[in-house]
PDB file of C-alpha atoms in Angstrom:
ATOM      1  CA  MET A   1      35.327 -13.000 -30.875  1.00  0.00           C
ATOM      2  CA  LYS A   2      38.340 -11.993 -28.838  1.00  0.00           C
ATOM      3  CA  MET A   3      37.475  -8.158 -29.202  1.00  0.00           C
ATOM      4  CA  SER A   4      34.086  -8.817 -28.487  1.00  0.00           C
ATOM      5  CA  ASP A   5      34.903 -10.501 -24.965  1.00  0.00           C
ATOM      6  CA  SER A   6      37.115  -7.611 -24.314  1.00  0.00           C
ATOM      7  CA  ILE A   7      34.317  -5.101 -24.924  1.00  0.00           C
ATOM      8  CA  GLN A   8      32.088  -6.963 -22.822  1.00  0.00           C
ATOM      9  CA  LYS A   9      34.363  -7.246 -19.851  1.00  0.00           C
ATOM     10  CA  THR A  10      35.038  -3.262 -20.143  1.00  0.00           C
ATOM     11  CA  TRP A  11      31.133  -2.436 -20.255  1.00  0.00           C
ATOM     12  CA  ILE A  12      30.954  -4.746 -16.952  1.00  0.00           C
ATOM     13  CA  ILE A  13      33.598  -3.335 -15.526  1.00  0.00           C
ATOM     14  CA  MET A  14      32.312   0.387 -16.212  1.00  0.00           C
ATOM     15  CA  GLY A  15      29.018  -0.513 -15.227  1.00  0.00           C
ATOM     16  CA  SER A  16      30.315  -1.762 -11.954  1.00  0.00           C
ATOM     17  CA  ILE A  17      32.063   1.284 -11.421  1.00  0.00           C
ATOM     18  CA  ILE A  18      28.926   3.479 -12.117  1.00  0.00           C
ATOM     19  CA  VAL A  19      26.655   1.392  -9.523  1.00  0.00           C
ATOM     20  CA  LEU A  20      29.476   1.820  -6.737  1.00  0.00           C
ATOM     21  CA  PHE A  21      29.578   5.568  -7.676  1.00  0.00           C
ATOM     22  CA  LEU A  22      25.628   5.763  -7.392  1.00  0.00           C
ATOM     23  CA  ILE A  23      25.555   3.778  -4.184  1.00  0.00           C
ATOM     24  CA  GLY A  24      28.432   5.965  -2.652  1.00  0.00           C
ATOM     25  CA  PHE A  25      26.742   9.441  -3.978  1.00  0.00           C
ATOM     26  CA  ILE A  26      23.385   8.196  -2.067  1.00  0.00           C
ATOM     27  CA  LEU A  27      25.233   7.088   1.408  1.00  0.00           C
ATOM     28  CA  PHE A  28      27.151  10.503   1.258  1.00  0.00           C
ATOM     29  CA  TYR A  29      23.792  12.526   0.415  1.00  0.00           C
ATOM     30  CA  SER A  30      22.132  10.660   3.283  1.00  0.00           C
ATOM     31  CA  LEU A  31      24.570  10.985   5.815  1.00  0.00           C
ATOM     32  CA  THR A  32      24.873  14.835   4.676  1.00  0.00           C
ATOM     33  CA  ASN A  33      21.449  15.293   5.146  1.00  0.00           C
ATOM     34  CA  ILE A  34      21.356  13.865   8.668  1.00  0.00           C
ATOM     35  CA  SER A  35      24.369  15.639   9.935  1.00  0.00           C
ATOM     36  CA  GLU A  36      22.839  18.906   8.660  1.00  0.00           C
ATOM     37  CA  THR A  37      19.798  18.990  10.797  1.00  0.00           C
ATOM     38  CA  VAL A  38      19.194  20.064  14.501  1.00  0.00           C
ATOM     39  CA  VAL A  39      16.341  18.895  16.794  1.00  0.00           C
ATOM     40  CA  GLY A  40      14.467  21.173  19.040  1.00  0.00           C
ATOM     41  CA  GLU A  41      12.397  19.839  22.137  1.00  0.00           C
ATOM     42  CA  GLY A  42       9.974  22.237  23.079  1.00  0.00           C
ATOM     43  CA  TYR A  43       8.028  22.511  26.238  1.00  0.00           C
ATOM     44  CA  ALA A  44       5.242  24.499  28.071  1.00  0.00           C
ATOM     45  CA  GLU A  45       2.948  24.499  30.790  1.00  0.00           C
ATOM     46  CA  SER A  46       0.161  26.506  32.559  1.00  0.00           C
ATOM     47  CA  LYS A  47      -2.121  26.441  35.292  1.00  0.00           C
ATOM     48  CA  VAL A  48      -6.098  26.134  34.617  1.00  0.00           C
ATOM     49  CA  ILE A  49      -8.794  26.053  36.723  1.00  0.00           C
ATOM     50  CA  PRO A  50     -11.223  23.101  35.928  1.00  0.00           C
ATOM     51  CA  ASP A  51     -14.684  24.120  34.762  1.00  0.00           C
ATOM     52  CA  ILE A  52     -16.768  20.876  34.927  1.00  0.00           C
ATOM     53  CA  ILE A  53     -17.273  18.463  37.619  1.00  0.00           C
ATOM     54  CA  ARG A  54     -17.634  14.619  36.102  1.00  0.00           C
ATOM     55  CA  VAL A  55     -19.542  11.921  38.097  1.00  0.00           C
ATOM     56  CA  TYR A  56     -18.672   8.222  37.440  1.00  0.00           C
ATOM     57  CA  LEU A  57     -21.355   5.791  38.427  1.00  0.00           C
ATOM     58  CA  GLY A  58     -21.571   2.090  38.298  1.00  0.00           C
ATOM     59  CA  ILE A  59     -24.585  -0.319  38.526  1.00  0.00           C
ATOM     60  CA  ASN A  60     -23.365  -3.935  38.962  1.00  0.00           C
ATOM     61  CA  GLU A  61     -25.832  -6.681  39.552  1.00  0.00           C
ATOM     62  CA  LYS A  62     -25.849 -10.310  39.902  1.00  0.00           C
ATOM     63  CA  ALA A  63     -28.439 -12.989  39.085  1.00  0.00           C
ATOM     64  CA  ASP A  64     -28.795 -16.630  38.175  1.00  0.00           C
ATOM     65  CA  THR A  65     -29.681 -16.060  34.719  1.00  0.00           C
ATOM     66  CA  LEU A  66     -28.609 -13.498  32.381  1.00  0.00           C
ATOM     67  CA  LEU A  67     -31.880 -12.011  31.675  1.00  0.00           C
ATOM     68  CA  GLU A  68     -32.487 -11.700  35.273  1.00  0.00           C
ATOM     69  CA  ALA A  69     -28.858  -9.836  35.896  1.00  0.00           C
ATOM     70  CA  GLN A  70     -30.039  -7.531  33.021  1.00  0.00           C
ATOM     71  CA  GLU A  71     -33.532  -6.863  34.230  1.00  0.00           C
ATOM     72  CA  LYS A  72     -32.164  -6.010  37.846  1.00  0.00           C
ATOM     73  CA  SER A  73     -29.688  -3.531  36.307  1.00  0.00           C
ATOM     74  CA  SER A  74     -32.304  -1.896  34.159  1.00  0.00           C
ATOM     75  CA  GLY A  75     -34.561  -1.611  37.206  1.00  0.00           C
ATOM     76  CA  ILE A  76     -32.139   0.353  39.166  1.00  0.00           C
ATOM     77  CA  TYR A  77     -31.131   2.589  36.381  1.00  0.00           C
ATOM     78  CA  ASP A  78     -34.942   3.380  35.684  1.00  0.00           C
ATOM     79  CA  ASP A  79     -35.087   4.088  39.393  1.00  0.00           C
ATOM     80  CA  PHE A  80     -32.134   6.374  39.242  1.00  0.00           C
ATOM     81  CA  VAL A  81     -33.662   8.231  36.107  1.00  0.00           C
ATOM     82  CA  VAL A  82     -36.959   8.757  37.751  1.00  0.00           C
ATOM     83  CA  LEU A  83     -35.063  10.341  41.195  1.00  0.00           C
ATOM     84  CA  MET A  84     -32.979  12.465  38.858  1.00  0.00           C
ATOM     85  CA  ILE A  85     -35.913  14.019  37.116  1.00  0.00           C
ATOM     86  CA  SER A  86     -37.577  14.700  40.322  1.00  0.00           C
ATOM     87  CA  ASN A  87     -34.701  16.489  41.366  1.00  0.00           C
ATOM     88  CA  GLY A  88     -35.015  18.748  38.016  1.00  0.00           C
ATOM     89  CA  PHE A  89     -32.389  17.028  35.885  1.00  0.00           C
ATOM     90  CA  GLU A  90     -33.015  15.780  32.253  1.00  0.00           C
ATOM     91  CA  GLU A  91     -32.476  12.314  31.404  1.00  0.00           C
ATOM     92  CA  ALA A  92     -29.976  13.297  28.729  1.00  0.00           C
ATOM     93  CA  ILE A  93     -27.605  14.695  31.146  1.00  0.00           C
ATOM     94  CA  ILE A  94     -26.762  10.941  32.029  1.00  0.00           C
ATOM     95  CA  SER A  95     -24.527   9.156  29.506  1.00  0.00           C
ATOM     96  CA  THR A  96     -23.807   5.288  29.289  1.00  0.00           C
ATOM     97  CA  THR A  97     -19.821   4.806  28.927  1.00  0.00           C
ATOM     98  CA  SER A  98     -20.263   0.844  29.068  1.00  0.00           C
ATOM     99  CA  PHE A  99     -22.820  -1.968  29.432  1.00  0.00           C
ATOM    100  CA  SER A 100     -22.222  -5.871  29.643  1.00  0.00           C
ATOM    101  CA  VAL A 101     -23.508  -8.969  30.898  1.00  0.00           C
ATOM    102  CA  ASN A 102     -21.201 -11.708  31.350  1.00  0.00           C
ATOM    103  CA  PRO A 103     -21.017 -14.858  33.351  1.00  0.00           C
ATOM    104  CA  ASN A 104     -19.883 -14.695  37.019  1.00  0.00           C
ATOM    105  CA  TYR A 105     -16.793 -16.557  37.966  1.00  0.00           C
ATOM    106  CA  VAL A 106     -15.594 -17.083  41.328  1.00  0.00           C
ATOM    107  CA  TRP A 107     -12.316 -18.728  42.476  1.00  0.00           C
ATOM    108  CA  LYS A 108     -13.406 -21.737  44.660  1.00  0.00           C
ATOM    109  CA  ASN A 109     -11.364 -24.826  45.285  1.00  0.00           C
ATOM    110  CA  ASN A 110      -8.667 -23.974  43.173  1.00  0.00           C
ATOM    111  CA  GLU A 111     -10.764 -23.493  40.011  1.00  0.00           C
ATOM    112  CA  ASN A 112     -12.891 -20.904  38.617  1.00  0.00           C
ATOM    113  CA  LYS A 113     -16.587 -21.646  38.878  1.00  0.00           C
ATOM    114  CA  GLN A 114     -19.632 -19.609  37.445  1.00  0.00           C
ATOM    115  CA  GLU A 115     -22.230 -18.413  39.837  1.00  0.00           C
ATOM    116  CA  GLY A 116     -24.816 -16.917  37.411  1.00  0.00           C
ATOM    117  CA  TYR A 117     -24.162 -13.723  35.501  1.00  0.00           C
ATOM    118  CA  LEU A 118     -23.096 -10.030  36.479  1.00  0.00           C
ATOM    119  CA  ALA A 119     -24.689  -6.813  34.691  1.00  0.00           C
ATOM    120  CA  SER A 120     -22.336  -3.869  34.610  1.00  0.00           C
ATOM    121  CA  HIS A 121     -23.687  -0.764  33.410  1.00  0.00           C
ATOM    122  CA  ASN A 122     -21.404   2.127  33.645  1.00  0.00           C
ATOM    123  CA  LEU A 123     -22.407   6.003  33.669  1.00  0.00           C
ATOM    124  CA  GLN A 124     -21.099   9.324  33.586  1.00  0.00           C
ATOM    125  CA  ILE A 125     -22.570  12.681  34.319  1.00  0.00           C
ATOM    126  CA  GLU A 126     -21.173  16.036  33.723  1.00  0.00           C
ATOM    127  CA  ILE A 127     -21.871  19.352  35.408  1.00  0.00           C
ATOM    128  CA  SER A 128     -20.461  22.753  35.528  1.00  0.00           C
ATOM    129  CA  THR A 129     -18.489  23.923  38.298  1.00  0.00           C
ATOM    130  CA  GLU A 130     -20.816  26.915  38.499  1.00  0.00           C
ATOM    131  CA  ASP A 131     -23.772  24.373  39.673  1.00  0.00           C
ATOM    132  CA  LEU A 132     -21.941  22.972  42.363  1.00  0.00           C
ATOM    133  CA  GLU A 133     -24.903  22.807  44.709  1.00  0.00           C
ATOM    134  CA  ASP A 134     -26.494  20.190  42.106  1.00  0.00           C
ATOM    135  CA  LEU A 135     -23.919  17.823  42.901  1.00  0.00           C
ATOM    136  CA  ASN A 136     -25.569  16.954  46.356  1.00  0.00           C
ATOM    137  CA  LYS A 137     -28.815  16.103  44.345  1.00  0.00           C
ATOM    138  CA  ILE A 138     -27.006  14.147  41.745  1.00  0.00           C
ATOM    139  CA  ILE A 139     -25.499  11.910  44.859  1.00  0.00           C
ATOM    140  CA  SER A 140     -28.669  11.688  46.771  1.00  0.00           C
ATOM    141  CA  ALA A 141     -30.558  10.207  43.696  1.00  0.00           C
ATOM    142  CA  ALA A 142     -27.495   7.736  42.960  1.00  0.00           C
ATOM    143  CA  VAL A 143     -27.419   6.298  46.738  1.00  0.00           C
ATOM    144  CA  ASN A 144     -31.039   6.227  47.139  1.00  0.00           C
ATOM    145  CA  SER A 145     -31.877   4.103  43.758  1.00  0.00           C
ATOM    146  CA  GLY A 146     -28.698   1.725  44.432  1.00  0.00           C
ATOM    147  CA  VAL A 147     -26.303   3.315  41.974  1.00  0.00           C
ATOM    148  CA  GLY A 148     -22.730   3.068  43.130  1.00  0.00           C
ATOM    149  CA  ILE A 149     -20.597   6.383  43.027  1.00  0.00           C
ATOM    150  CA  ASN A 150     -17.055   5.430  41.730  1.00  0.00           C
ATOM    151  CA  TYR A 151     -15.318   8.777  41.810  1.00  0.00           C
ATOM    152  CA  ILE A 152     -16.221  12.313  41.471  1.00  0.00           C
ATOM    153  CA  ASN A 153     -13.362  14.826  39.553  1.00  0.00           C
ATOM    154  CA  PHE A 154     -13.127  18.201  38.831  1.00  0.00           C
ATOM    155  CA  GLU A 155     -12.129  18.116  35.173  1.00  0.00           C
ATOM    156  CA  LEU A 156     -11.420  20.501  32.037  1.00  0.00           C
ATOM    157  CA  SER A 157     -14.404  20.493  29.474  1.00  0.00           C
ATOM    158  CA  ILE A 158     -13.548  19.334  26.053  1.00  0.00           C
ATOM    159  CA  GLU A 159     -13.467  22.945  24.630  1.00  0.00           C
ATOM    160  CA  LYS A 160     -11.488  24.323  27.305  1.00  0.00           C
ATOM    161  CA  GLU A 161      -8.934  21.337  26.986  1.00  0.00           C
ATOM    162  CA  ASN A 162      -8.738  21.856  23.183  1.00  0.00           C
ATOM    163  CA  SER A 163      -8.338  25.181  23.673  1.00  0.00           C
ATOM    164  CA  GLU A 164      -5.634  25.256  26.383  1.00  0.00           C
ATOM    165  CA  LYS A 165      -3.891  22.250  24.318  1.00  0.00           C
ATOM    166  CA  ASN A 166      -3.670  24.478  21.093  1.00  0.00           C
ATOM    167  CA  ARG A 167      -2.374  27.395  23.114  1.00  0.00           C
ATOM    168  CA  LEU A 168       0.467  25.289  24.791  1.00  0.00           C
ATOM    169  CA  ILE A 169       1.388  23.790  21.518  1.00  0.00           C
ATOM    170  CA  GLY A 170       2.146  26.886  19.995  1.00  0.00           C
ATOM    171  CA  LEU A 171       4.298  27.820  22.958  1.00  0.00           C
ATOM    172  CA  ALA A 172       6.096  24.630  23.057  1.00  0.00           C
ATOM    173  CA  SER A 173       6.716  25.009  19.353  1.00  0.00           C
ATOM    174  CA  GLU A 174       8.384  28.443  19.954  1.00  0.00           C
ATOM    175  CA  ASN A 175      10.312  26.773  22.949  1.00  0.00           C
ATOM    176  CA  ALA A 176      11.418  24.432  20.487  1.00  0.00           C
ATOM    177  CA  ARG A 177      12.623  26.810  17.945  1.00  0.00           C
ATOM    178  CA  GLY A 178      14.481  28.896  20.292  1.00  0.00           C
ATOM    179  CA  LYS A 179      16.427  25.860  21.721  1.00  0.00           C
ATOM    180  CA  ALA A 180      17.346  24.536  18.105  1.00  0.00           C
ATOM    181  CA  GLU A 181      18.624  28.217  17.333  1.00  0.00           C
ATOM    182  CA  ALA A 182      20.819  28.113  20.213  1.00  0.00           C
ATOM    183  CA  LEU A 183      22.114  24.968  18.908  1.00  0.00           C
ATOM    184  CA  ALA A 184      22.510  25.918  15.438  1.00  0.00           C
ATOM    185  CA  THR A 185      24.365  29.134  16.564  1.00  0.00           C
ATOM    186  CA  GLY A 186      26.949  27.474  18.531  1.00  0.00           C
ATOM    187  CA  VAL A 187      28.395  25.396  15.713  1.00  0.00           C
ATOM    188  CA  GLY A 188      28.110  28.426  13.246  1.00  0.00           C
ATOM    189  CA  LYS A 189      24.812  27.550  11.385  1.00  0.00           C
ATOM    190  CA  ARG A 190      21.594  29.118  10.888  1.00  0.00           C
ATOM    191  CA  LEU A 191      18.299  27.200  10.721  1.00  0.00           C
ATOM    192  CA  GLY A 192      16.575  26.088   7.640  1.00  0.00           C
ATOM    193  CA  LYS A 193      13.252  24.849   6.772  1.00  0.00           C
ATOM    194  CA  VAL A 194      11.488  22.531   9.041  1.00  0.00           C
ATOM    195  CA  VAL A 195      12.015  18.822   8.217  1.00  0.00           C
ATOM    196  CA  SER A 196       9.473  17.219  10.344  1.00  0.00           C
ATOM    197  CA  ILE A 197       7.182  18.327  13.595  1.00  0.00           C
ATOM    198  CA  SER A 198       5.710  15.881  15.799  1.00  0.00           C
ATOM    199  CA  GLU A 199       3.446  16.595  18.867  1.00  0.00           C
ATOM    200  CA  GLY A 200       4.468  15.090  22.393  1.00  0.00           C
ATOM    201  CA  SER A 201       1.896  14.548  25.041  1.00  0.00           C
ATOM    202  CA  PHE A 202      -0.587  16.691  26.462  1.00  0.00           C
ATOM    203  CA  GLY A 203      -1.581  15.890  30.042  1.00  0.00           C
ATOM    204  CA  TYR A 204      -3.073  16.894  33.147  1.00  0.00           C
ATOM    205  CA  ASN A 205      -4.283  15.106  36.360  1.00  0.00           C
ATOM    206  CA  PRO A 206      -8.120  15.518  37.188  1.00  0.00           C
ATOM    207  CA  MET A 207      -8.567  16.721  40.585  1.00  0.00           C
ATOM    208  CA  ILE A 208     -10.282  13.922  42.720  1.00  0.00           C
ATOM    209  CA  MET A 209     -13.322  15.035  44.927  1.00  0.00           C
ATOM    210  CA  TYR A 210     -14.272  11.518  46.063  1.00  0.00           C
ATOM    211  CA  ALA A 211     -13.223   8.307  45.283  1.00  0.00           C
ATOM    212  CA  GLU A 212     -14.946   5.083  46.424  1.00  0.00           C
ATOM    213  CA  ALA A 213     -11.750   3.230  47.201  1.00  0.00           C
ATOM    214  CA  ASP A 214     -10.324   5.897  49.196  1.00  0.00           C
ATOM    215  CA  MET A 215     -12.935   5.521  52.077  1.00  0.00           C
ATOM    216  CA  ALA A 216     -15.919   3.109  53.055  1.00  0.00           C
ATOM    217  CA  VAL A 217     -18.800   3.682  51.561  1.00  0.00           C
ATOM    218  CA  GLY A 218     -21.251   5.933  53.757  1.00  0.00           C
ATOM    219  CA  GLY A 219     -24.649   6.867  53.437  1.00  0.00           C
ATOM    220  CA  VAL A 220     -25.541  10.189  51.299  1.00  0.00           C
ATOM    221  CA  GLU A 221     -24.446  12.633  54.007  1.00  0.00           C
ATOM    222  CA  SER A 222     -20.889  11.025  54.376  1.00  0.00           C
ATOM    223  CA  ILE A 223     -20.403  11.736  50.632  1.00  0.00           C
ATOM    224  CA  GLN A 224     -22.039  15.130  50.693  1.00  0.00           C
ATOM    225  CA  GLU A 225     -19.960  16.324  53.140  1.00  0.00           C
ATOM    226  CA  ARG A 226     -16.819  15.013  51.771  1.00  0.00           C
ATOM    227  CA  VAL A 227     -17.220  16.603  48.438  1.00  0.00           C
ATOM    228  CA  SER A 228     -18.844  19.997  49.854  1.00  0.00           C
ATOM    229  CA  SER A 229     -15.299  20.420  51.764  1.00  0.00           C
ATOM    230  CA  ILE A 230     -13.511  20.585  48.212  1.00  0.00           C
ATOM    231  CA  ALA A 231     -13.340  23.509  45.930  1.00  0.00           C
ATOM    232  CA  PRO A 232     -11.739  23.652  42.256  1.00  0.00           C
ATOM    233  CA  SER A 233      -8.118  24.838  42.168  1.00  0.00           C
ATOM    234  CA  GLU A 234      -5.540  25.371  39.713  1.00  0.00           C
ATOM    235  CA  GLN A 235      -4.306  22.480  37.848  1.00  0.00           C
ATOM    236  CA  THR A 236      -1.223  22.006  35.794  1.00  0.00           C
ATOM    237  CA  VAL A 237      -1.329  21.297  32.123  1.00  0.00           C
ATOM    238  CA  SER A 238       1.722  20.710  29.990  1.00  0.00           C
ATOM    239  CA  SER A 239       2.779  20.054  25.987  1.00  0.00           C
ATOM    240  CA  SER A 240       5.580  18.978  24.222  1.00  0.00           C
ATOM    241  CA  VAL A 241       6.802  19.204  20.836  1.00  0.00           C
ATOM    242  CA  THR A 242       9.692  17.953  18.634  1.00  0.00           C
ATOM    243  CA  VAL A 243      11.124  19.811  15.782  1.00  0.00           C
ATOM    244  CA  VAL A 244      13.574  18.863  13.237  1.00  0.00           C
ATOM    245  CA  TYR A 245      15.027  22.053  11.191  1.00  0.00           C
ATOM    246  CA  LYS A 246      17.743  21.645   8.204  1.00  0.00           C
ATOM    247  CA  LEU A 247      20.951  23.819   8.946  1.00  0.00           C
ATOM    248  CA  LYS A 248      22.374  26.449   6.503  1.00  0.00           C
TER     249      LYS A 248
END
């Protein structure tokens, strides 16, 4: 019985030692892996000329009932479509980005009170910068039908944006590798396999041709005069990546 207890205690001690050894090995392995990596932060930028013009439009109509607000909004949209078609455009060029009809609340006497309903219909039109002369026709159709012009931007088309994004990601990755190699050389190491790579931000600021908030809303001529005096110019686009390498 005493021998059995002695053997049992021996096994418990041996088991504890093995467990502690495994824990120590895992911690050592983890710390070694962390210490034997290097991070490269890459960045690249370029100048591009926008290839499209996006016109952002809005219809906001109030009425006593939900149906009346919706009908007023639809009537203005229909008038806009008719004018656009008469100017040589197809209805397909007009896209809806959002549409809603909600209770219209106003703050009166320290409380929110409902005053009818508000129908909001946001639209977007995209044309090539090569068709700049068509912009005046769109502005005319919008103003004359009661559609508000929120803003007009020079922007990159999806195709051009994706193409430039992929190119800059490649350049940023090369930049990241160069920085990582310099760090590795500095400590007498060489780069090994890639542990992880993550894409950072890709960004550019669209060039604003017209924004309703920037000036009092005038007639067709005032808006046309403003946008006709602006030509697309180079915009800065940038991309960044983070690459983690093993050291060897």
